[in-house]
Coordinates of C-alpha atoms in Angstrom, one line a residue:
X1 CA 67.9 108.1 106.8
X2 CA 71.3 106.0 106.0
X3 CA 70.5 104.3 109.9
X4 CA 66.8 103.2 108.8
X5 CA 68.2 102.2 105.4
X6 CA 71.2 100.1 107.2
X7 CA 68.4 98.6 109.9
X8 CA 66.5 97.6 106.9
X9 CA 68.9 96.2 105.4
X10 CA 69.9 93.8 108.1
X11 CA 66.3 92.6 108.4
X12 CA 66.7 91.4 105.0
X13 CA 69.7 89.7 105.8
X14 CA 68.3 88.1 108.9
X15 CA 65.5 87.1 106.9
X16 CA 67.4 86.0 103.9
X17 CA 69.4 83.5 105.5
X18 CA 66.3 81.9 107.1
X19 CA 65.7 78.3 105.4
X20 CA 61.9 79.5 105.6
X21 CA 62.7 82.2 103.0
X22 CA 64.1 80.0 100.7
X23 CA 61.2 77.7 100.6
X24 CA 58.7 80.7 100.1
X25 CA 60.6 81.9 97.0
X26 CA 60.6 77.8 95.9
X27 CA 56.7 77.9 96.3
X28 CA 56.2 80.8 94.1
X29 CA 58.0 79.0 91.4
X30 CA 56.2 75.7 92.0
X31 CA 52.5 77.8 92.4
X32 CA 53.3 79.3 88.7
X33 CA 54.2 75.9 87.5
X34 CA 51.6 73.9 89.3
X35 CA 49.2 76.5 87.1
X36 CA 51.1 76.3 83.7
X37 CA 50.9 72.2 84.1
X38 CA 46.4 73.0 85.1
X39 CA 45.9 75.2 82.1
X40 CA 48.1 72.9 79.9
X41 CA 46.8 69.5 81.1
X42 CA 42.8 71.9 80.9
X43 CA 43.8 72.9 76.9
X44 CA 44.6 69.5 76.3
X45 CA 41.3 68.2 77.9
X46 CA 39.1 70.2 75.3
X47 CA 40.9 69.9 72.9
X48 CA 40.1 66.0 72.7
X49 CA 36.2 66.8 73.9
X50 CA 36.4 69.1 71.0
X51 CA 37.9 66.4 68.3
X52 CA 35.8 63.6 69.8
X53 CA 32.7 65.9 69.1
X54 CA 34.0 67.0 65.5
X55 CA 34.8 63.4 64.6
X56 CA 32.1 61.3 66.4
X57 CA 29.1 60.3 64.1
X58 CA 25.8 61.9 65.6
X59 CA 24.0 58.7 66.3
X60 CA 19.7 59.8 66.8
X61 CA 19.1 55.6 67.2
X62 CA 17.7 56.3 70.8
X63 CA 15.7 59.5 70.0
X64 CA 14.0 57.3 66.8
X65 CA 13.1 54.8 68.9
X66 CA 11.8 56.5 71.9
X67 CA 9.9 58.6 69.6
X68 CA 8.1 55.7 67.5
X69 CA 6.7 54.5 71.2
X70 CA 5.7 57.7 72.0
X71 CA 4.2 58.5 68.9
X72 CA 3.6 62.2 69.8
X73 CA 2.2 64.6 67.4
X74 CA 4.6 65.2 65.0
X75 CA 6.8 62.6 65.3
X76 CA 7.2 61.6 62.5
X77 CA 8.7 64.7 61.6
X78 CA 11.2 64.5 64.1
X79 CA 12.4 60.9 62.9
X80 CA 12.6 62.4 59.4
X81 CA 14.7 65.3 60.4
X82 CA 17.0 62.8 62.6
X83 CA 17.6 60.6 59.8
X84 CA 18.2 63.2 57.6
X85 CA 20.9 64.9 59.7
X86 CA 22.5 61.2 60.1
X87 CA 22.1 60.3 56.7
X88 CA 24.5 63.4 55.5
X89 CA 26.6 63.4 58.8
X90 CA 26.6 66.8 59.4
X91 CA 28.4 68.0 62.6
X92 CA 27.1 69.2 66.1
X93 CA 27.4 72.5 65.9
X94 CA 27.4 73.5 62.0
X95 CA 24.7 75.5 60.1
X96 CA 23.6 72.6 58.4
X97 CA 22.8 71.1 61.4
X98 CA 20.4 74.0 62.8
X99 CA 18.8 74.5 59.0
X100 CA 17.6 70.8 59.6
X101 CA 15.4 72.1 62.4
X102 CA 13.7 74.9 60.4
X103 CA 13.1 72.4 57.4
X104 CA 11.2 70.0 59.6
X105 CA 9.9 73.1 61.9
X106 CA 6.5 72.5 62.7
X107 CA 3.4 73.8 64.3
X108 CA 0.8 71.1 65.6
X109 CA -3.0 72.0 64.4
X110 CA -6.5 71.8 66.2
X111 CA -7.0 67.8 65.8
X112 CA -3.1 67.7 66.4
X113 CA -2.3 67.5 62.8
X114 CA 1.0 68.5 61.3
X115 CA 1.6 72.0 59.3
X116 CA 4.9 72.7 58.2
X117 CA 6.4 76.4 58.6
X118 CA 7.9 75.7 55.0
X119 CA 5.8 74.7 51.9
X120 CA 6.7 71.4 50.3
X121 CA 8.4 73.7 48.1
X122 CA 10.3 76.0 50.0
X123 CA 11.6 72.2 52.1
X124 CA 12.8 71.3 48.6
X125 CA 14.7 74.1 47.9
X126 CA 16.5 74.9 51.5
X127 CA 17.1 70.8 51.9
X128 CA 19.4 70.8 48.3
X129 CA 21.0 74.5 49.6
X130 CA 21.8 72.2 53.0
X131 CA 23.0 69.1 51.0
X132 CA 25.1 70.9 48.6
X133 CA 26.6 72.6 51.6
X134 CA 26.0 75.7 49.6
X135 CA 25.9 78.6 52.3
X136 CA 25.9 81.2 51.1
X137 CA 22.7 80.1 49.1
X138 CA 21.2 80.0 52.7
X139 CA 22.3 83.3 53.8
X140 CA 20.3 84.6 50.4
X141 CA 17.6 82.8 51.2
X142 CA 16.5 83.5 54.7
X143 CA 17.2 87.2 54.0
X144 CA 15.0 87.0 50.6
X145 CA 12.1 84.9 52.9
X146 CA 13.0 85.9 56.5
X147 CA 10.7 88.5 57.3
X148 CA 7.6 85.9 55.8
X149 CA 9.0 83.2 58.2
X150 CA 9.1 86.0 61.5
X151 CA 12.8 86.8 61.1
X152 CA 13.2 89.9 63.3
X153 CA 15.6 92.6 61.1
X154 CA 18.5 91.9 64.1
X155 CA 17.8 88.0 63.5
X156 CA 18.7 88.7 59.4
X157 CA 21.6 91.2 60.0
X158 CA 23.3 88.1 61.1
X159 CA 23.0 86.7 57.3
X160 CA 23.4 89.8 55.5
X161 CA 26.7 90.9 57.9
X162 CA 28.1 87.5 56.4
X163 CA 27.3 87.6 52.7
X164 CA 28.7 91.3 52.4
X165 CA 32.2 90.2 54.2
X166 CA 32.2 86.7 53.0
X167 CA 31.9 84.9 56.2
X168 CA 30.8 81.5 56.2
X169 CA 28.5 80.2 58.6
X170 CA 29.8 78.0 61.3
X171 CA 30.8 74.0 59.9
X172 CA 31.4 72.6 63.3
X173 CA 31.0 73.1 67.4
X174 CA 35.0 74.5 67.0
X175 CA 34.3 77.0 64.7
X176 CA 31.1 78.0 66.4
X177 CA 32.9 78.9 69.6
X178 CA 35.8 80.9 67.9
X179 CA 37.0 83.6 66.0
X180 CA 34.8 85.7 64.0
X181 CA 31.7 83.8 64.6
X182 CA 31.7 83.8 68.4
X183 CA 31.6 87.8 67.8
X184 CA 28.9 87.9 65.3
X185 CA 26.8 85.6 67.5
X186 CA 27.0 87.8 70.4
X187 CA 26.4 91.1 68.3
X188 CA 23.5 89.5 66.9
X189 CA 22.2 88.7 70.3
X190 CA 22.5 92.0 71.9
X191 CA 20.7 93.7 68.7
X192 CA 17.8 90.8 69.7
X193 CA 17.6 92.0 72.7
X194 CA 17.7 95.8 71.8
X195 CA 14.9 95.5 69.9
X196 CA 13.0 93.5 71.9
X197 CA 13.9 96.3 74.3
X198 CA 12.8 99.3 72.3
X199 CA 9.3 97.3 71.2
X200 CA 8.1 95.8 74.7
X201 CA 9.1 100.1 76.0
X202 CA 10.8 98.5 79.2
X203 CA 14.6 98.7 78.2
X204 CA 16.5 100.9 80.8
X205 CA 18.9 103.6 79.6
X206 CA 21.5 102.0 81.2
X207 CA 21.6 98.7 80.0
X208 CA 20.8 100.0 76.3
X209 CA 24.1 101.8 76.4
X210 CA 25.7 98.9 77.6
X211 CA 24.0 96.7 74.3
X212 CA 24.7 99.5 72.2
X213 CA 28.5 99.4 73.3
X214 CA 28.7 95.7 73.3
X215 CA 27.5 96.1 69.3
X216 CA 29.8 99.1 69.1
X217 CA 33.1 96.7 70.4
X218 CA 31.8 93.3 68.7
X219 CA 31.3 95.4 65.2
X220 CA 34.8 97.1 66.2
X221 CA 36.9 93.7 66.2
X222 CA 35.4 92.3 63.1
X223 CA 36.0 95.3 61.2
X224 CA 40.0 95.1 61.8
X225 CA 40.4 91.8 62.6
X226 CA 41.1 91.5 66.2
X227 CA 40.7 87.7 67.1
X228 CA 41.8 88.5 70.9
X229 CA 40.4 90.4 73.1
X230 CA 42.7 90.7 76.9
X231 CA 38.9 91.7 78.3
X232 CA 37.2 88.4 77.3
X233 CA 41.0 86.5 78.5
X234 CA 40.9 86.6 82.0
X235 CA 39.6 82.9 83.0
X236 CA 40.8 79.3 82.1
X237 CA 37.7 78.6 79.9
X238 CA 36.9 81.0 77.5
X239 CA 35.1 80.0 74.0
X240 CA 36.5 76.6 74.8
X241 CA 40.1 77.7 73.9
X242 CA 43.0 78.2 76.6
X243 CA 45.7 80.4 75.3
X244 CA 48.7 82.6 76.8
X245 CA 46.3 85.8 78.4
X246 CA 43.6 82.9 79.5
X247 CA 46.2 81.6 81.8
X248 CA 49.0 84.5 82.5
X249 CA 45.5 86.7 83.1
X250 CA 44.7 83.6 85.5
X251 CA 47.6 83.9 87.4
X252 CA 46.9 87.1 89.5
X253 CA 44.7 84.5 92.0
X254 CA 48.4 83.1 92.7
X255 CA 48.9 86.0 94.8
X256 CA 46.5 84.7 97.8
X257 CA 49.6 81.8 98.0
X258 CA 51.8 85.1 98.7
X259 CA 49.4 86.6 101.1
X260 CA 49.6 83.0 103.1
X261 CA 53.7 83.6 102.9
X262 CA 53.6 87.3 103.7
X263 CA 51.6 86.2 106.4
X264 CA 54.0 83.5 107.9
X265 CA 56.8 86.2 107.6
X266 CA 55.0 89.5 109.0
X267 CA 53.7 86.6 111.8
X268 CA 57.3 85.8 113.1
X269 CA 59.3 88.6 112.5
X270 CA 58.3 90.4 115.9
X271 CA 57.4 87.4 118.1
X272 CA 60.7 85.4 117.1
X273 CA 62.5 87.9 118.8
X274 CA 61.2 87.9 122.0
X275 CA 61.0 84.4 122.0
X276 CA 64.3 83.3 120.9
X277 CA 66.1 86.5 123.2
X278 CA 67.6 88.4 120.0
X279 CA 65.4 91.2 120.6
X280 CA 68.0 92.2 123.6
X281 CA 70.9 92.3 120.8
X282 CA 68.8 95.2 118.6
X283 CA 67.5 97.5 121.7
X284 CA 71.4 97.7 123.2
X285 CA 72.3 99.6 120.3
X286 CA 71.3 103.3 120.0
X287 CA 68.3 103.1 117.9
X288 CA 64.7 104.0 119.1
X289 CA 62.1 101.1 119.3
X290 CA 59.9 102.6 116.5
X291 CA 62.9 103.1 114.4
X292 CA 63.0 98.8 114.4
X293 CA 59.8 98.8 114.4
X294 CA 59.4 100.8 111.3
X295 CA 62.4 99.0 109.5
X296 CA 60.9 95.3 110.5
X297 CA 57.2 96.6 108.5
X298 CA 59.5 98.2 105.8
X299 CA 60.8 94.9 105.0
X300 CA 57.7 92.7 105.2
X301 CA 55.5 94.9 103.1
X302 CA 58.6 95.6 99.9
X303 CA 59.2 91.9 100.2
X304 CA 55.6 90.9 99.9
X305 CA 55.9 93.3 96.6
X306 CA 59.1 91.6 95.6
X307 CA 57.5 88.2 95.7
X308 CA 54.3 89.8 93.8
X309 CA 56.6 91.2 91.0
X310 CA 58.4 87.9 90.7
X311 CA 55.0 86.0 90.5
X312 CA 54.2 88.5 87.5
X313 CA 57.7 88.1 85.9
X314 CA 57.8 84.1 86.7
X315 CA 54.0 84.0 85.1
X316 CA 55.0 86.1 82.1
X317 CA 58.2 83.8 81.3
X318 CA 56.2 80.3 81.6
X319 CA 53.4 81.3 80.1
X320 CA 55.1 82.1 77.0
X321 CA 57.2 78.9 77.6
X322 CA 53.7 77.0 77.5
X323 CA 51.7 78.8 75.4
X324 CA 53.3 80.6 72.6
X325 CA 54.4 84.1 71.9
X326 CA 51.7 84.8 69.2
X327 CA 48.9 86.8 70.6
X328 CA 51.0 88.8 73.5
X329 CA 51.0 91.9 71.3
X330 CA 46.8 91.9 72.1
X331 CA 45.3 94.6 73.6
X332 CA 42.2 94.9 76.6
X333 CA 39.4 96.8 74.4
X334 CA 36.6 98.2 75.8
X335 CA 33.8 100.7 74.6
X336 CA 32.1 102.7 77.4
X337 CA 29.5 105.4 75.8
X338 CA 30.5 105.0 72.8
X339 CA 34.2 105.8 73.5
X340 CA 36.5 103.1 72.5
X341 CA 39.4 102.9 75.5
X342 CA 42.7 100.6 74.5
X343 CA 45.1 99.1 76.9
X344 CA 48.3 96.9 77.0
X345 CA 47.4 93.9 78.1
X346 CA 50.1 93.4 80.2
X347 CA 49.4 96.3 81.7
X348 CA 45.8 95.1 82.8
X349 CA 47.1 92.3 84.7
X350 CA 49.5 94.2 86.4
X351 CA 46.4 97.0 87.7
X352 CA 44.8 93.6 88.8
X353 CA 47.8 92.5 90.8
X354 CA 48.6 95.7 92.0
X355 CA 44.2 95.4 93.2
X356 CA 45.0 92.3 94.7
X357 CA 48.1 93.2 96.5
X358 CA 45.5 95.3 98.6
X359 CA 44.6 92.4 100.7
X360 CA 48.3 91.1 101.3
X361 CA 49.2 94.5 102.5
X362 CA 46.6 94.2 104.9
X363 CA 46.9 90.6 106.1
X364 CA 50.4 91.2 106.8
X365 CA 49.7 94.6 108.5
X366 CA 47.7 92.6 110.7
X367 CA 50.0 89.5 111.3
X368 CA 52.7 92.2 112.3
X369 CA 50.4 93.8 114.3
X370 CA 49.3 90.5 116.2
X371 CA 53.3 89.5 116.1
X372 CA 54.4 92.5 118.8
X373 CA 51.6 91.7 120.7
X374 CA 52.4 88.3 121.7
X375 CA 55.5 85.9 122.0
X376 CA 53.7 83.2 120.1
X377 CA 54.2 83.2 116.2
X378 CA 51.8 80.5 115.3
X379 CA 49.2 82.5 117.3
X380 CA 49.9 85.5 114.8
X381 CA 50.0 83.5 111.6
X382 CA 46.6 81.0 112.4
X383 CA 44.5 84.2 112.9
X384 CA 45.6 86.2 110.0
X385 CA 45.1 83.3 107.9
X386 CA 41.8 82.7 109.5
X387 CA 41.2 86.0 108.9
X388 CA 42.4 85.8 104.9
X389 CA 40.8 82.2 104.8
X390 CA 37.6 83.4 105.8
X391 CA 36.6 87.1 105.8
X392 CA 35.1 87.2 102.3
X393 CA 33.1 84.0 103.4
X394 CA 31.9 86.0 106.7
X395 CA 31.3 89.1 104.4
X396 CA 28.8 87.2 101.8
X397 CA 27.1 85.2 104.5
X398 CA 26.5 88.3 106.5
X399 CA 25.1 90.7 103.4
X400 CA 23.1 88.0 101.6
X401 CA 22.2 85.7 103.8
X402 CA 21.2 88.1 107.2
X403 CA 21.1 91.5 104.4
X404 CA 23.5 92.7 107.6
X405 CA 24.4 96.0 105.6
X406 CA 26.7 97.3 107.9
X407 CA 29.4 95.0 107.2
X408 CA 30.6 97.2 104.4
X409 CA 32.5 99.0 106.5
X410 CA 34.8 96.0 107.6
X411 CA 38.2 95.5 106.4
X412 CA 37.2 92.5 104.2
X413 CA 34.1 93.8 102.2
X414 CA 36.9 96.9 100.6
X415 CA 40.2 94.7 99.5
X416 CA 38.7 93.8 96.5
X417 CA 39.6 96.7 94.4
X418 CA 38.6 95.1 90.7
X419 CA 34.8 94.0 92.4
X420 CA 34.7 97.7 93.9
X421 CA 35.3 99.3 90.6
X422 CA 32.7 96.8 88.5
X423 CA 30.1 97.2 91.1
X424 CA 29.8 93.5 92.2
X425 CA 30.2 93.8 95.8
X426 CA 26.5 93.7 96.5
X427 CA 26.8 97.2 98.4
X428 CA 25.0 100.3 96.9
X429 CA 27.1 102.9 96.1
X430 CA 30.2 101.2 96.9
X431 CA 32.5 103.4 95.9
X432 CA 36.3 103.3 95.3
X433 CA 36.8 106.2 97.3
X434 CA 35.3 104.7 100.1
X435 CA 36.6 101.5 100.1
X436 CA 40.6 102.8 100.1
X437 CA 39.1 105.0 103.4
X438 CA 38.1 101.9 104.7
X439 CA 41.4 100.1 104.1
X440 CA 43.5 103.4 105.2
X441 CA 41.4 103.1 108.4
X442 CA 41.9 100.1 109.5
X443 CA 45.7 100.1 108.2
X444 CA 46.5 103.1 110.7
X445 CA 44.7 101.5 113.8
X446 CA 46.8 97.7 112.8
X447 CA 49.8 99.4 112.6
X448 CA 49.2 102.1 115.9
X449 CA 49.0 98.4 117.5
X450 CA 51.8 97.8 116.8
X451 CA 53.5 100.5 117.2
X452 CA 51.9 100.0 121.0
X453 CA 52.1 96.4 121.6
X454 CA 56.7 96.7 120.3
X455 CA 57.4 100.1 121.7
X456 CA 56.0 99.3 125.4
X457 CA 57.1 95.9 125.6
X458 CA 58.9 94.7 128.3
X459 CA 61.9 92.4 127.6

């Protein structure tokens, strides 16, 4: 044990004092800065769309005048409810805004006359609720009226969630996209399309759960105030916000730049030998072949963990640089049959590099195993990279395009751990069980080439 220890140890050393090295640990720096400056440069971006769109006047001037040369039935309407959402500037996005449509809602008649869905009345009423800004008065009044207008019960719970937790409507296309009313909206929804579920009879058990636990969750964070959600965090663009999980979540797809480095290292480390003679210096001492052989993988595969580790520490440093400290105490909650399951959120993103490390274990268990076969390093590197570059790509085209099933059992259509697991791998019963057979598989016959190609080599 203490000689495999020492002959891994000077592998590291060999490969430590290679300039190559140096410039891969450079890159991993620059990759998490190069996607610090994106999502900073990206947050900025919508911020201004988002101003410009609070600020800016909504201007109808086009719409009036395209309408008066149409002159389509109900027109005149239309022209009324434009000028009236000019005349009191309210904002894209805002409650006032949408009430305009239902006070100038109409239905065109047999001789393509005009009725109103409100009484001359009812217009006057809901149009001084609107100007006075006054909503609460309009949460009152559509649950008084709704049901007379065709309000659905999950269209009103909407209004009557609001008026008993004091929760004003949405003012502007910000607040509409954020914090609590993003989650109302979306509860709201899924009890629309409950219902409509449970009247039409066509709902399936399964995606009722899934409505009844997306209710369970949304009705969950607005009960104790949980803004964030690590769940909802894991692209750039969510609810046109960009915050510290949107981006640190973002950074796992960094680690196909270290499965392109791994790659370039397992690549060379056997076929350098040969080719530069060195290989002579290692086999005169009294160590088996597989004993170097073993020690050379060693070191490729707990590097290509060290570099993923210091991708997750380097992420977790700049991200808070960038983005703030405030929400990293948030949590990835998710309700699955009625069971609510909380976990760290750092956590999460490590499980989903630790899934993504799958395919640079395997990329650079092939590169090695190409490396002992052949003198040539580039040869090694171009078709593991190839094989990275392009696999998924082969995969898709294969299943979707030729419905070739028989692909899942390639090395490509299993290294996806996190698809596996949510079922969006387009196999049926794709399970995670199989897929870590299929990557065990293939591991054992890359690495028994190796073991061939380095331990009957001549030199």
């Amino acid at each position: 044990m203490a000689k495999m220890h020492k002959l891994i140890q000077n592998e590291y050393i060999k490969t430590g004092k290679k300039v190559t090295t140096k410039v891969i640990f450079i890159l991993i720096a620059v990759s998490v800065l190069a996607l610090m400056g994106l999502g900073k440069f990206a947050q900025y971006a919508i911020n201004e769309n988002m101003d410009y769109i609070y600020e800016d006047t909504i201007d109808y001037s086009y719409e009036i005048n395209e309408a008066e040369k149409m002159q389509y039935p109900g027109y005149e309407t239309d022209i009324e409810r434009m000028n009236f959402i000019m005349d009191n500037n309210f904002q894209y996005g805002s409650w006032q805004m949408s009430a305009s449509y239902e006070i100038f809602s109409y239905e065109t008649g047999e001789h393509n006359n005009v009725i109103h869905t409100f009484t001359e009345e009812e217009r006057t009423e809901l149009t001084k609720i609107v100007v006075d800004n006054n909503w609460k008065k309009y949460c009152e009044y559509i649950v008084k009226n709704g049901k007379k207008y065709g309000y659905t019960d999950a269209e009103l719970w909407q209004y009557q969630y609001r008026l008993a937790n004091d929760i004003p409507l949405p003012a502007n296309t910000i607040e509409m996209y954020t914090y609590p009313n993003d989650i109302i909206e979306s509860v709201s929804y899924a009890k629309m399309q409950l219902a409509n579920s449970a009247e039409m009879g066509m709902g399936e058990k399964n995606n009722n759960s899934e409505l009844e636990d997306q209710i369970a969750l949304g009705l969950y964070r607005l009960e104790n105030d949980i803004k964030i959600n690590v769940a909802d965090s894991t692209s750039i663009f969510v609810n046109h916000n960009i915050g510290f999980w949107n981006i640190f979540g973002q950074s796992a797809s960094l680690i196909t730049v270290i499965g392109v480095l791994i790659i370039v290292i397992a690549g060379s480390t056997i076929s350098e030998e040969f080719s530069h003679g060195t290989i002579k210096f290692l086999l005169i001492n009294p160590v088996k072949r597989w004993k170097i052989l073993v020690a050379k993988y060693a070191m490729c595969v707990s590097l290509g963990f060290i570099m993923i580790v210091l991708l997750y520490v380097l992420s977790v440093i700049f991200s808070m640089i960038f983005f703030g400290v405030e929400d990293i105490g948030c949590q990835k909650l998710t309700i699955s049959n009625g069971i609510l399951t909380a976990e760290n959120g750092f956590a999460v993103v490590f499980k989903n590099y630790m899934f993504r490390s799958v395919q640079v274990l395997v990329m650079a268990t092939l590169a090695f195993a190409i490396s002992s076969l052949c003198k040539n390093s580039a040869l090694s590197i171009g078709v593991s990279l190839f094989a990275m570059l392009s696999g998924n790509g082969m995969v898709s085209l294969l299943k979707n395009s030729l419905n070739i099933d028989w692909v899942r059992y390639t090395i490509f259509a299993n290294t996806d751990f996190s698809a596996v697991i949510n079922g969006s791998t387009g196999f049926a019963n794709h399970t995670l069980g199989f897929a870590i057979a299929v990557v065990v598989i293939h591991l054992v016959v890359f690495w028994l080439i190796a073991w061939d190609g380095f331990t009957k080599r001549e030199v």
